[in-house]
Every structure is written in C-alpha cells, then in structure tokens.
Amino acid sequence: MMRSIKELRDPIGFLIPALLLAVSFVTVALTGTDRSLFLWLNQHLQAIGGPVLQCITILGDGLVAIVIALPFVRSRPEIAWNTLVSSLIVLILVQALKYIFGSARPLEILPSDAFSVVGVPLRAGGFPSGHAATAFMLAGILALHFRRPWVRIGLIGAAVVVAASRIAVGVHWPTDALAGGAIGWLSAGLGFQLTSGSRFIGHSTAKAGLQMLLAGGAVSMLLYDHTSYPVGFRFQQIIAAVCLAILSLQILQDIRLLPQLRGSR
C-alpha cells in the first residue's frame, strides 16, 4: 500500500534533522570555526583508518545509493522510485550550487601538510557536499518508509558518519557537509511527495523498467571504478554483487510461485 503524504507529519518531526543541520551550518559559518573544526575532525578521524574511510565515504555516492534501492523494486517499489526521484533532485541542486558558488576545497586553502587527504586531491567545487546530501537523502527516504524511532535514529547516525567521512578524507569543510545534509534530507521529503500515491509506481511495466535501469547501474558498479578509492571500489563491487544477488533470488522465487498463481485462477 502506498503511504500517505500525511506521514511527513510524524511524531519525530520530519523537518527536525534538516533544521538542526541548518542551525549547525549557520553557527559554524557565523563563528568562523569552519577551518579549525575541519582540522580537528580531519586529524581525529584518521584513527578510523584510510581503508575503512574509503568504504564509508562511497556510501554517499549517488550511483551507490540508487543501486542500494534495487532490492526494493519488486517488493517496495515506492522506496525505489522515491530514491530515484530524490537522487535527481539532489543532483540538480548540488551541481547548481557548486556552479554558482564555485567554492574552494581545503586543499586549495590550507597547506597540504596541514591535514590528511585520502584519494584524489580535489581542489574546487566544494560547496555543498554531494556525498553528504546523498547519505542524508537515503536516510530520509528510509526514515519515511520505516517509522520505528530506533531505525530512524540509526539511519541519521549512519548519514552523519558518511558526511563526517568527507571531512576525514580531506575534501570538504564542515559547512559543506552540513549544507549537503540539509539538502539531501529535504530532497527525500520532496521526492516522497512527488512519488506517493502514484499508480504508475506499482505498474508491472514501470517496475520492470526501473529494475533494468538499476540493475544496469549495479553492473556498471561491478565493472568501472568512478570513486577514485581503490579499497572503496572493492566495497562498491560487493554492494553491487549483493544487490544483484538479492534481485536474482527474488526473480527465482517469483518463477517458482508462478505455477501456483496460475493454478489458483
């Protein structure tokens, strides 16, 4: 059953995380602590280890987020469509803001020996963080469809970890991550409203088309490294393989049930 738009008015308050992110962004910006906070976080988060940081940070990749929605296409198509639509919103907003502001990343401002960089040394197009936006978008979507408080708290916590990883790998300021997080969370809500209640979502042809599209994305993740993180690429391949395996099992299960469905008619 499609979920009602009224579910945006939940007990937790869907807009609260975005508001907290926005308040934090304004606080850091007005107090001028962006640089010092970046250096502190970058230094202390190195204890996690470069390989682990690579795996964490690719969870904010747009293609990874879309492929993660692949197992939902057959059983919960509203989640998959919400993810696709919200991802397009995030892509448009983030790229537009990057073009408008053209802000410098830490490596363009600070000496290279002042902090740690993991992966390709990026210098431009910092604001806002697309990975943080994607992480909070995916967390927001799942929070809208799975309403248990502990699940939502866990999702938000995971999104915070992914956003913080962008600081740890040395490519974003805290304000970049905070702004990206707010954009992603709000994009999840907007995508939810645009897709909720649509009969098209549950149509067999629409599901088949979306399934092929996301499966193609998963195959692309298996074959091509677009992350610039060697260890992260292996983790990306594992995610793609798991999602494709789940899809294959779902298809096999449907094939096995087909004779029973025909016999019941």
PDB file of C-alpha atoms in Angstrom, residues 19-255:
ATOM      1  CA  LEU A  19      16.582  22.239  10.825  1.00  0.00           C
ATOM      2  CA  LEU A  20      19.357  21.022  13.124  1.00  0.00           C
ATOM      3  CA  LEU A  21      21.724  20.761  10.167  1.00  0.00           C
ATOM      4  CA  ALA A  22      20.811  24.275   9.042  1.00  0.00           C
ATOM      5  CA  VAL A  23      21.290  25.718  12.541  1.00  0.00           C
ATOM      6  CA  SER A  24      24.657  23.972  12.821  1.00  0.00           C
ATOM      7  CA  PHE A  25      25.671  25.350   9.421  1.00  0.00           C
ATOM      8  CA  VAL A  26      24.789  28.908  10.419  1.00  0.00           C
ATOM      9  CA  THR A  27      26.542  28.545  13.782  1.00  0.00           C
ATOM     10  CA  VAL A  28      29.786  27.278  12.250  1.00  0.00           C
ATOM     11  CA  ALA A  29      29.680  29.903   9.497  1.00  0.00           C
ATOM     12  CA  LEU A  30      28.982  32.851  11.809  1.00  0.00           C
ATOM     13  CA  THR A  31      31.525  31.835  14.451  1.00  0.00           C
ATOM     14  CA  GLY A  32      34.257  31.369  11.856  1.00  0.00           C
ATOM     15  CA  THR A  33      35.134  27.919  13.158  1.00  0.00           C
ATOM     16  CA  ASP A  34      34.883  26.114   9.830  1.00  0.00           C
ATOM     17  CA  ARG A  35      38.628  25.840   9.339  1.00  0.00           C
ATOM     18  CA  SER A  36      39.534  24.908  12.909  1.00  0.00           C
ATOM     19  CA  LEU A  37      36.712  22.377  13.117  1.00  0.00           C
ATOM     20  CA  PHE A  38      37.832  20.838   9.829  1.00  0.00           C
ATOM     21  CA  LEU A  39      41.414  20.434  11.051  1.00  0.00           C
ATOM     22  CA  TRP A  40      40.300  18.938  14.366  1.00  0.00           C
ATOM     23  CA  LEU A  41      37.908  16.457  12.791  1.00  0.00           C
ATOM     24  CA  ASN A  42      40.294  15.528   9.988  1.00  0.00           C
ATOM     25  CA  GLN A  43      43.048  14.784  12.487  1.00  0.00           C
ATOM     26  CA  HIS A  44      40.996  12.773  14.959  1.00  0.00           C
ATOM     27  CA  LEU A  45      39.026  10.786  12.381  1.00  0.00           C
ATOM     28  CA  GLN A  46      42.242   9.361  10.909  1.00  0.00           C
ATOM     29  CA  ALA A  47      42.145   6.813  13.737  1.00  0.00           C
ATOM     30  CA  ILE A  48      39.410   5.038  11.753  1.00  0.00           C
ATOM     31  CA  GLY A  49      41.956   4.155   9.096  1.00  0.00           C
ATOM     32  CA  GLY A  50      42.183   5.018   5.401  1.00  0.00           C
ATOM     33  CA  PRO A  51      40.707   1.770   4.024  1.00  0.00           C
ATOM     34  CA  VAL A  52      37.663   1.987   6.296  1.00  0.00           C
ATOM     35  CA  LEU A  53      37.179   5.663   5.450  1.00  0.00           C
ATOM     36  CA  GLN A  54      37.202   4.770   1.754  1.00  0.00           C
ATOM     37  CA  CYS A  55      34.407   2.263   2.284  1.00  0.00           C
ATOM     38  CA  ILE A  56      32.355   4.638   4.419  1.00  0.00           C
ATOM     39  CA  THR A  57      32.657   7.609   2.109  1.00  0.00           C
ATOM     40  CA  ILE A  58      31.496   5.804  -1.049  1.00  0.00           C
ATOM     41  CA  LEU A  59      28.166   5.135   0.661  1.00  0.00           C
ATOM     42  CA  GLY A  60      27.433   8.746  -0.204  1.00  0.00           C
ATOM     43  CA  ASP A  61      27.998   8.170  -3.906  1.00  0.00           C
ATOM     44  CA  GLY A  62      24.888   8.812  -5.992  1.00  0.00           C
ATOM     45  CA  LEU A  63      25.119   5.636  -8.065  1.00  0.00           C
ATOM     46  CA  VAL A  64      25.675   3.524  -4.961  1.00  0.00           C
ATOM     47  CA  ALA A  65      22.548   4.992  -3.347  1.00  0.00           C
ATOM     48  CA  ILE A  66      20.432   4.220  -6.398  1.00  0.00           C
ATOM     49  CA  VAL A  67      21.733   0.646  -6.645  1.00  0.00           C
ATOM     50  CA  ILE A  68      21.005   0.086  -2.948  1.00  0.00           C
ATOM     51  CA  ALA A  69      17.347   0.689  -3.883  1.00  0.00           C
ATOM     52  CA  LEU A  70      17.434  -2.222  -6.379  1.00  0.00           C
ATOM     53  CA  PRO A  71      16.254  -4.910  -3.903  1.00  0.00           C
ATOM     54  CA  PHE A  72      13.168  -2.797  -3.154  1.00  0.00           C
ATOM     55  CA  VAL A  73      11.909  -2.576  -6.752  1.00  0.00           C
ATOM     56  CA  ARG A  74       9.850  -5.770  -6.665  1.00  0.00           C
ATOM     57  CA  SER A  75       8.642  -5.708  -3.050  1.00  0.00           C
ATOM     58  CA  ARG A  76       8.540  -1.997  -2.181  1.00  0.00           C
ATOM     59  CA  PRO A  77       8.632  -0.067  -5.485  1.00  0.00           C
ATOM     60  CA  GLU A  78       7.674   3.187  -3.752  1.00  0.00           C
ATOM     61  CA  ILE A  79      11.053   3.189  -1.986  1.00  0.00           C
ATOM     62  CA  ALA A  80      12.953   2.622  -5.219  1.00  0.00           C
ATOM     63  CA  TRP A  81      11.052   5.354  -7.051  1.00  0.00           C
ATOM     64  CA  ASN A  82      11.458   7.726  -4.118  1.00  0.00           C
ATOM     65  CA  THR A  83      15.203   7.089  -4.254  1.00  0.00           C
ATOM     66  CA  LEU A  84      15.432   7.680  -7.997  1.00  0.00           C
ATOM     67  CA  VAL A  85      13.398  10.904  -7.963  1.00  0.00           C
ATOM     68  CA  SER A  86      15.134  12.274  -4.862  1.00  0.00           C
ATOM     69  CA  SER A  87      18.539  11.435  -6.361  1.00  0.00           C
ATOM     70  CA  LEU A  88      17.701  13.536  -9.414  1.00  0.00           C
ATOM     71  CA  ILE A  89      16.653  16.411  -7.140  1.00  0.00           C
ATOM     72  CA  VAL A  90      19.896  16.147  -5.176  1.00  0.00           C
ATOM     73  CA  LEU A  91      21.944  16.024  -8.374  1.00  0.00           C
ATOM     74  CA  ILE A  92      20.309  19.159  -9.764  1.00  0.00           C
ATOM     75  CA  LEU A  93      20.508  21.170  -6.532  1.00  0.00           C
ATOM     76  CA  VAL A  94      24.053  20.174  -5.615  1.00  0.00           C
ATOM     77  CA  GLN A  95      25.512  20.737  -9.077  1.00  0.00           C
ATOM     78  CA  ALA A  96      23.688  24.054  -9.442  1.00  0.00           C
ATOM     79  CA  LEU A  97      25.071  25.301  -6.118  1.00  0.00           C
ATOM     80  CA  LYS A  98      28.569  24.059  -6.938  1.00  0.00           C
ATOM     81  CA  TYR A  99      28.400  26.012 -10.191  1.00  0.00           C
ATOM     82  CA  ILE A 100      27.028  29.157  -8.531  1.00  0.00           C
ATOM     83  CA  PHE A 101      29.430  29.298  -5.595  1.00  0.00           C
ATOM     84  CA  GLY A 102      32.499  27.582  -7.057  1.00  0.00           C
ATOM     85  CA  SER A 103      33.962  27.374  -3.565  1.00  0.00           C
ATOM     86  CA  ALA A 104      37.439  26.079  -2.869  1.00  0.00           C
ATOM     87  CA  ARG A 105      38.063  22.836  -1.063  1.00  0.00           C
ATOM     88  CA  PRO A 106      40.501  22.596   1.877  1.00  0.00           C
ATOM     89  CA  LEU A 107      43.466  21.617  -0.304  1.00  0.00           C
ATOM     90  CA  GLU A 108      43.124  24.898  -2.186  1.00  0.00           C
ATOM     91  CA  ILE A 109      43.226  26.955   1.038  1.00  0.00           C
ATOM     92  CA  LEU A 110      45.394  25.060   3.501  1.00  0.00           C
ATOM     93  CA  PRO A 111      48.956  23.704   3.136  1.00  0.00           C
ATOM     94  CA  SER A 112      48.919  20.079   2.002  1.00  0.00           C
ATOM     95  CA  ASP A 113      50.926  19.015   5.070  1.00  0.00           C
ATOM     96  CA  ALA A 114      48.382  20.543   7.472  1.00  0.00           C
ATOM     97  CA  PHE A 115      45.863  17.723   7.132  1.00  0.00           C
ATOM     98  CA  SER A 116      45.364  14.259   5.678  1.00  0.00           C
ATOM     99  CA  VAL A 117      43.916  13.546   2.227  1.00  0.00           C
ATOM    100  CA  VAL A 118      42.610  10.133   1.203  1.00  0.00           C
ATOM    101  CA  GLY A 119      42.085   9.547  -2.505  1.00  0.00           C
ATOM    102  CA  VAL A 120      42.306  12.077  -5.330  1.00  0.00           C
ATOM    103  CA  PRO A 121      43.358  15.572  -4.131  1.00  0.00           C
ATOM    104  CA  LEU A 122      40.347  17.693  -5.122  1.00  0.00           C
ATOM    105  CA  ARG A 123      40.589  21.481  -5.024  1.00  0.00           C
ATOM    106  CA  ALA A 124      37.411  23.055  -6.432  1.00  0.00           C
ATOM    107  CA  GLY A 125      33.647  22.579  -6.302  1.00  0.00           C
ATOM    108  CA  GLY A 126      33.404  22.127  -2.562  1.00  0.00           C
ATOM    109  CA  PHE A 127      30.047  23.601  -1.575  1.00  0.00           C
ATOM    110  CA  PRO A 128      27.859  21.693  -0.892  1.00  0.00           C
ATOM    111  CA  SER A 129      28.940  18.107  -0.322  1.00  0.00           C
ATOM    112  CA  GLY A 130      27.174  15.793  -2.750  1.00  0.00           C
ATOM    113  CA  HIS A 131      28.106  12.706  -0.736  1.00  0.00           C
ATOM    114  CA  ALA A 132      26.616  14.181   2.442  1.00  0.00           C
ATOM    115  CA  ALA A 133      23.491  15.138   0.511  1.00  0.00           C
ATOM    116  CA  THR A 134      23.123  11.622  -0.884  1.00  0.00           C
ATOM    117  CA  ALA A 135      23.699   9.986   2.510  1.00  0.00           C
ATOM    118  CA  PHE A 136      21.043  12.114   4.217  1.00  0.00           C
ATOM    119  CA  MET A 137      18.702  11.697   1.259  1.00  0.00           C
ATOM    120  CA  LEU A 138      18.849   7.912   1.551  1.00  0.00           C
ATOM    121  CA  ALA A 139      18.473   8.093   5.335  1.00  0.00           C
ATOM    122  CA  GLY A 140      15.476  10.409   4.934  1.00  0.00           C
ATOM    123  CA  ILE A 141      13.785   8.116   2.423  1.00  0.00           C
ATOM    124  CA  LEU A 142      14.168   5.047   4.601  1.00  0.00           C
ATOM    125  CA  ALA A 143      13.042   7.024   7.656  1.00  0.00           C
ATOM    126  CA  LEU A 144       9.831   7.931   5.836  1.00  0.00           C
ATOM    127  CA  HIS A 145       9.097   4.320   4.948  1.00  0.00           C
ATOM    128  CA  PHE A 146      10.275   2.648   8.165  1.00  0.00           C
ATOM    129  CA  ARG A 147       8.796   4.543  11.067  1.00  0.00           C
ATOM    130  CA  ARG A 148      10.321   2.924  14.133  1.00  0.00           C
ATOM    131  CA  PRO A 149      12.258   5.565  16.139  1.00  0.00           C
ATOM    132  CA  TRP A 150      15.342   3.390  16.702  1.00  0.00           C
ATOM    133  CA  VAL A 151      15.543   2.718  12.957  1.00  0.00           C
ATOM    134  CA  ARG A 152      15.370   6.416  12.177  1.00  0.00           C
ATOM    135  CA  ILE A 153      17.980   7.267  14.788  1.00  0.00           C
ATOM    136  CA  GLY A 154      20.286   4.631  13.317  1.00  0.00           C
ATOM    137  CA  LEU A 155      19.754   5.954   9.782  1.00  0.00           C
ATOM    138  CA  ILE A 156      20.525   9.523  10.818  1.00  0.00           C
ATOM    139  CA  GLY A 157      23.606   8.327  12.698  1.00  0.00           C
ATOM    140  CA  ALA A 158      24.828   6.470   9.622  1.00  0.00           C
ATOM    141  CA  ALA A 159      24.300   9.569   7.463  1.00  0.00           C
ATOM    142  CA  VAL A 160      26.300  11.657   9.946  1.00  0.00           C
ATOM    143  CA  VAL A 161      29.160   9.151   9.742  1.00  0.00           C
ATOM    144  CA  VAL A 162      29.195   9.294   5.925  1.00  0.00           C
ATOM    145  CA  ALA A 163      29.090  13.100   5.975  1.00  0.00           C
ATOM    146  CA  ALA A 164      31.926  13.223   8.514  1.00  0.00           C
ATOM    147  CA  SER A 165      33.972  10.912   6.311  1.00  0.00           C
ATOM    148  CA  ARG A 166      34.092  13.650   3.668  1.00  0.00           C
ATOM    149  CA  ILE A 167      35.930  15.792   6.198  1.00  0.00           C
ATOM    150  CA  ALA A 168      38.129  12.870   7.213  1.00  0.00           C
ATOM    151  CA  VAL A 169      39.260  12.237   3.626  1.00  0.00           C
ATOM    152  CA  GLY A 170      40.101  15.937   3.331  1.00  0.00           C
ATOM    153  CA  VAL A 171      37.766  17.054   0.546  1.00  0.00           C
ATOM    154  CA  HIS A 172      35.060  19.072   2.336  1.00  0.00           C
ATOM    155  CA  TRP A 173      34.675  21.711   5.011  1.00  0.00           C
ATOM    156  CA  PRO A 174      32.155  21.063   7.825  1.00  0.00           C
ATOM    157  CA  THR A 175      29.833  23.691   6.306  1.00  0.00           C
ATOM    158  CA  ASP A 176      29.895  21.789   3.002  1.00  0.00           C
ATOM    159  CA  ALA A 177      28.784  18.610   4.759  1.00  0.00           C
ATOM    160  CA  LEU A 178      26.116  20.349   6.872  1.00  0.00           C
ATOM    161  CA  ALA A 179      24.588  22.129   3.881  1.00  0.00           C
ATOM    162  CA  GLY A 180      24.683  18.950   1.818  1.00  0.00           C
ATOM    163  CA  GLY A 181      22.992  17.018   4.606  1.00  0.00           C
ATOM    164  CA  ALA A 182      20.127  19.509   4.835  1.00  0.00           C
ATOM    165  CA  ILE A 183      19.656  19.470   1.051  1.00  0.00           C
ATOM    166  CA  GLY A 184      19.603  15.681   0.992  1.00  0.00           C
ATOM    167  CA  TRP A 185      17.093  15.336   3.816  1.00  0.00           C
ATOM    168  CA  LEU A 186      14.699  17.855   2.270  1.00  0.00           C
ATOM    169  CA  SER A 187      15.121  16.214  -1.145  1.00  0.00           C
ATOM    170  CA  ALA A 188      13.998  12.928   0.390  1.00  0.00           C
ATOM    171  CA  GLY A 189      10.788  14.581   1.566  1.00  0.00           C
ATOM    172  CA  LEU A 190      10.180  16.273  -1.768  1.00  0.00           C
ATOM    173  CA  GLY A 191      10.746  13.033  -3.661  1.00  0.00           C
ATOM    174  CA  PHE A 192       8.378  11.284  -1.263  1.00  0.00           C
ATOM    175  CA  GLN A 193       5.616  13.766  -2.030  1.00  0.00           C
ATOM    176  CA  LEU A 194       6.182  13.527  -5.774  1.00  0.00           C
ATOM    177  CA  THR A 195       6.000   9.725  -5.811  1.00  0.00           C
ATOM    178  CA  SER A 196       3.443   8.911  -3.099  1.00  0.00           C
ATOM    179  CA  GLY A 197       0.065   7.695  -4.284  1.00  0.00           C
ATOM    180  CA  SER A 198       1.082   7.324  -7.916  1.00  0.00           C
ATOM    181  CA  ARG A 199      -0.486   4.287  -9.631  1.00  0.00           C
ATOM    182  CA  PHE A 200       2.371   4.312 -12.134  1.00  0.00           C
ATOM    183  CA  ILE A 201       4.831   3.204  -9.447  1.00  0.00           C
ATOM    184  CA  GLY A 202       3.223  -0.182  -8.897  1.00  0.00           C
ATOM    185  CA  HIS A 203       2.601  -0.918 -12.589  1.00  0.00           C
ATOM    186  CA  SER A 204       4.409  -4.037 -13.798  1.00  0.00           C
ATOM    187  CA  THR A 205       5.913  -2.269 -16.815  1.00  0.00           C
ATOM    188  CA  ALA A 206       7.215   0.584 -14.666  1.00  0.00           C
ATOM    189  CA  LYS A 207       8.715  -1.864 -12.174  1.00  0.00           C
ATOM    190  CA  ALA A 208      10.381  -3.836 -14.957  1.00  0.00           C
ATOM    191  CA  GLY A 209      11.857  -0.689 -16.497  1.00  0.00           C
ATOM    192  CA  LEU A 210      13.159   0.574 -13.149  1.00  0.00           C
ATOM    193  CA  GLN A 211      14.551  -2.853 -12.364  1.00  0.00           C
ATOM    194  CA  MET A 212      16.505  -2.923 -15.624  1.00  0.00           C
ATOM    195  CA  LEU A 213      17.786   0.614 -15.051  1.00  0.00           C
ATOM    196  CA  LEU A 214      19.036  -0.059 -11.526  1.00  0.00           C
ATOM    197  CA  ALA A 215      20.428  -3.476 -12.477  1.00  0.00           C
ATOM    198  CA  GLY A 216      22.387  -1.739 -15.224  1.00  0.00           C
ATOM    199  CA  GLY A 217      23.761   0.636 -12.616  1.00  0.00           C
ATOM    200  CA  ALA A 218      24.795  -2.314 -10.472  1.00  0.00           C
ATOM    201  CA  VAL A 219      26.624  -3.939 -13.401  1.00  0.00           C
ATOM    202  CA  SER A 220      28.371  -0.623 -14.042  1.00  0.00           C
ATOM    203  CA  MET A 221      29.485  -0.552 -10.402  1.00  0.00           C
ATOM    204  CA  LEU A 222      30.926  -4.035 -10.802  1.00  0.00           C
ATOM    205  CA  LEU A 223      32.988  -3.111 -13.859  1.00  0.00           C
ATOM    206  CA  TYR A 224      34.005   0.535 -13.510  1.00  0.00           C
ATOM    207  CA  ASP A 225      35.714   2.450 -10.720  1.00  0.00           C
ATOM    208  CA  HIS A 226      34.395   6.002 -10.555  1.00  0.00           C
ATOM    209  CA  THR A 227      35.207   6.515  -6.857  1.00  0.00           C
ATOM    210  CA  SER A 228      38.990   7.118  -7.018  1.00  0.00           C
ATOM    211  CA  TYR A 229      39.260   4.956  -3.867  1.00  0.00           C
ATOM    212  CA  PRO A 230      40.929   1.555  -4.521  1.00  0.00           C
ATOM    213  CA  VAL A 231      39.544  -0.150  -1.403  1.00  0.00           C
ATOM    214  CA  GLY A 232      36.267   1.710  -1.811  1.00  0.00           C
ATOM    215  CA  PHE A 233      35.933   0.287  -5.309  1.00  0.00           C
ATOM    216  CA  ARG A 234      36.100  -3.263  -3.927  1.00  0.00           C
ATOM    217  CA  PHE A 235      33.422  -2.394  -1.415  1.00  0.00           C
ATOM    218  CA  GLN A 236      31.398  -0.820  -4.221  1.00  0.00           C
ATOM    219  CA  GLN A 237      31.651  -4.103  -6.124  1.00  0.00           C
ATOM    220  CA  ILE A 238      30.470  -6.045  -3.076  1.00  0.00           C
ATOM    221  CA  ILE A 239      27.420  -3.788  -2.745  1.00  0.00           C
ATOM    222  CA  ALA A 240      26.573  -4.233  -6.420  1.00  0.00           C
ATOM    223  CA  ALA A 241      27.038  -8.009  -6.254  1.00  0.00           C
ATOM    224  CA  VAL A 242      24.836  -8.324  -3.160  1.00  0.00           C
ATOM    225  CA  CYS A 243      22.069  -6.220  -4.705  1.00  0.00           C
ATOM    226  CA  LEU A 244      22.167  -8.255  -7.927  1.00  0.00           C
ATOM    227  CA  ALA A 245      22.141 -11.495  -5.930  1.00  0.00           C
ATOM    228  CA  ILE A 246      19.072 -10.380  -3.975  1.00  0.00           C
ATOM    229  CA  LEU A 247      17.328  -9.434  -7.212  1.00  0.00           C
ATOM    230  CA  SER A 248      18.162 -12.837  -8.708  1.00  0.00           C
ATOM    231  CA  LEU A 249      16.731 -14.635  -5.678  1.00  0.00           C
ATOM    232  CA  GLN A 250      13.569 -12.532  -5.882  1.00  0.00           C
ATOM    233  CA  ILE A 251      13.131 -13.395  -9.554  1.00  0.00           C
ATOM    234  CA  LEU A 252      13.695 -17.114  -8.880  1.00  0.00           C
ATOM    235  CA  GLN A 253      11.144 -17.023  -6.086  1.00  0.00           C
ATOM    236  CA  ASP A 254       8.585 -15.382  -8.363  1.00  0.00           C
ATOM    237  CA  ILE A 255       9.241 -18.026 -11.039  1.00  0.00           C
TER     238      ILE A 255
END
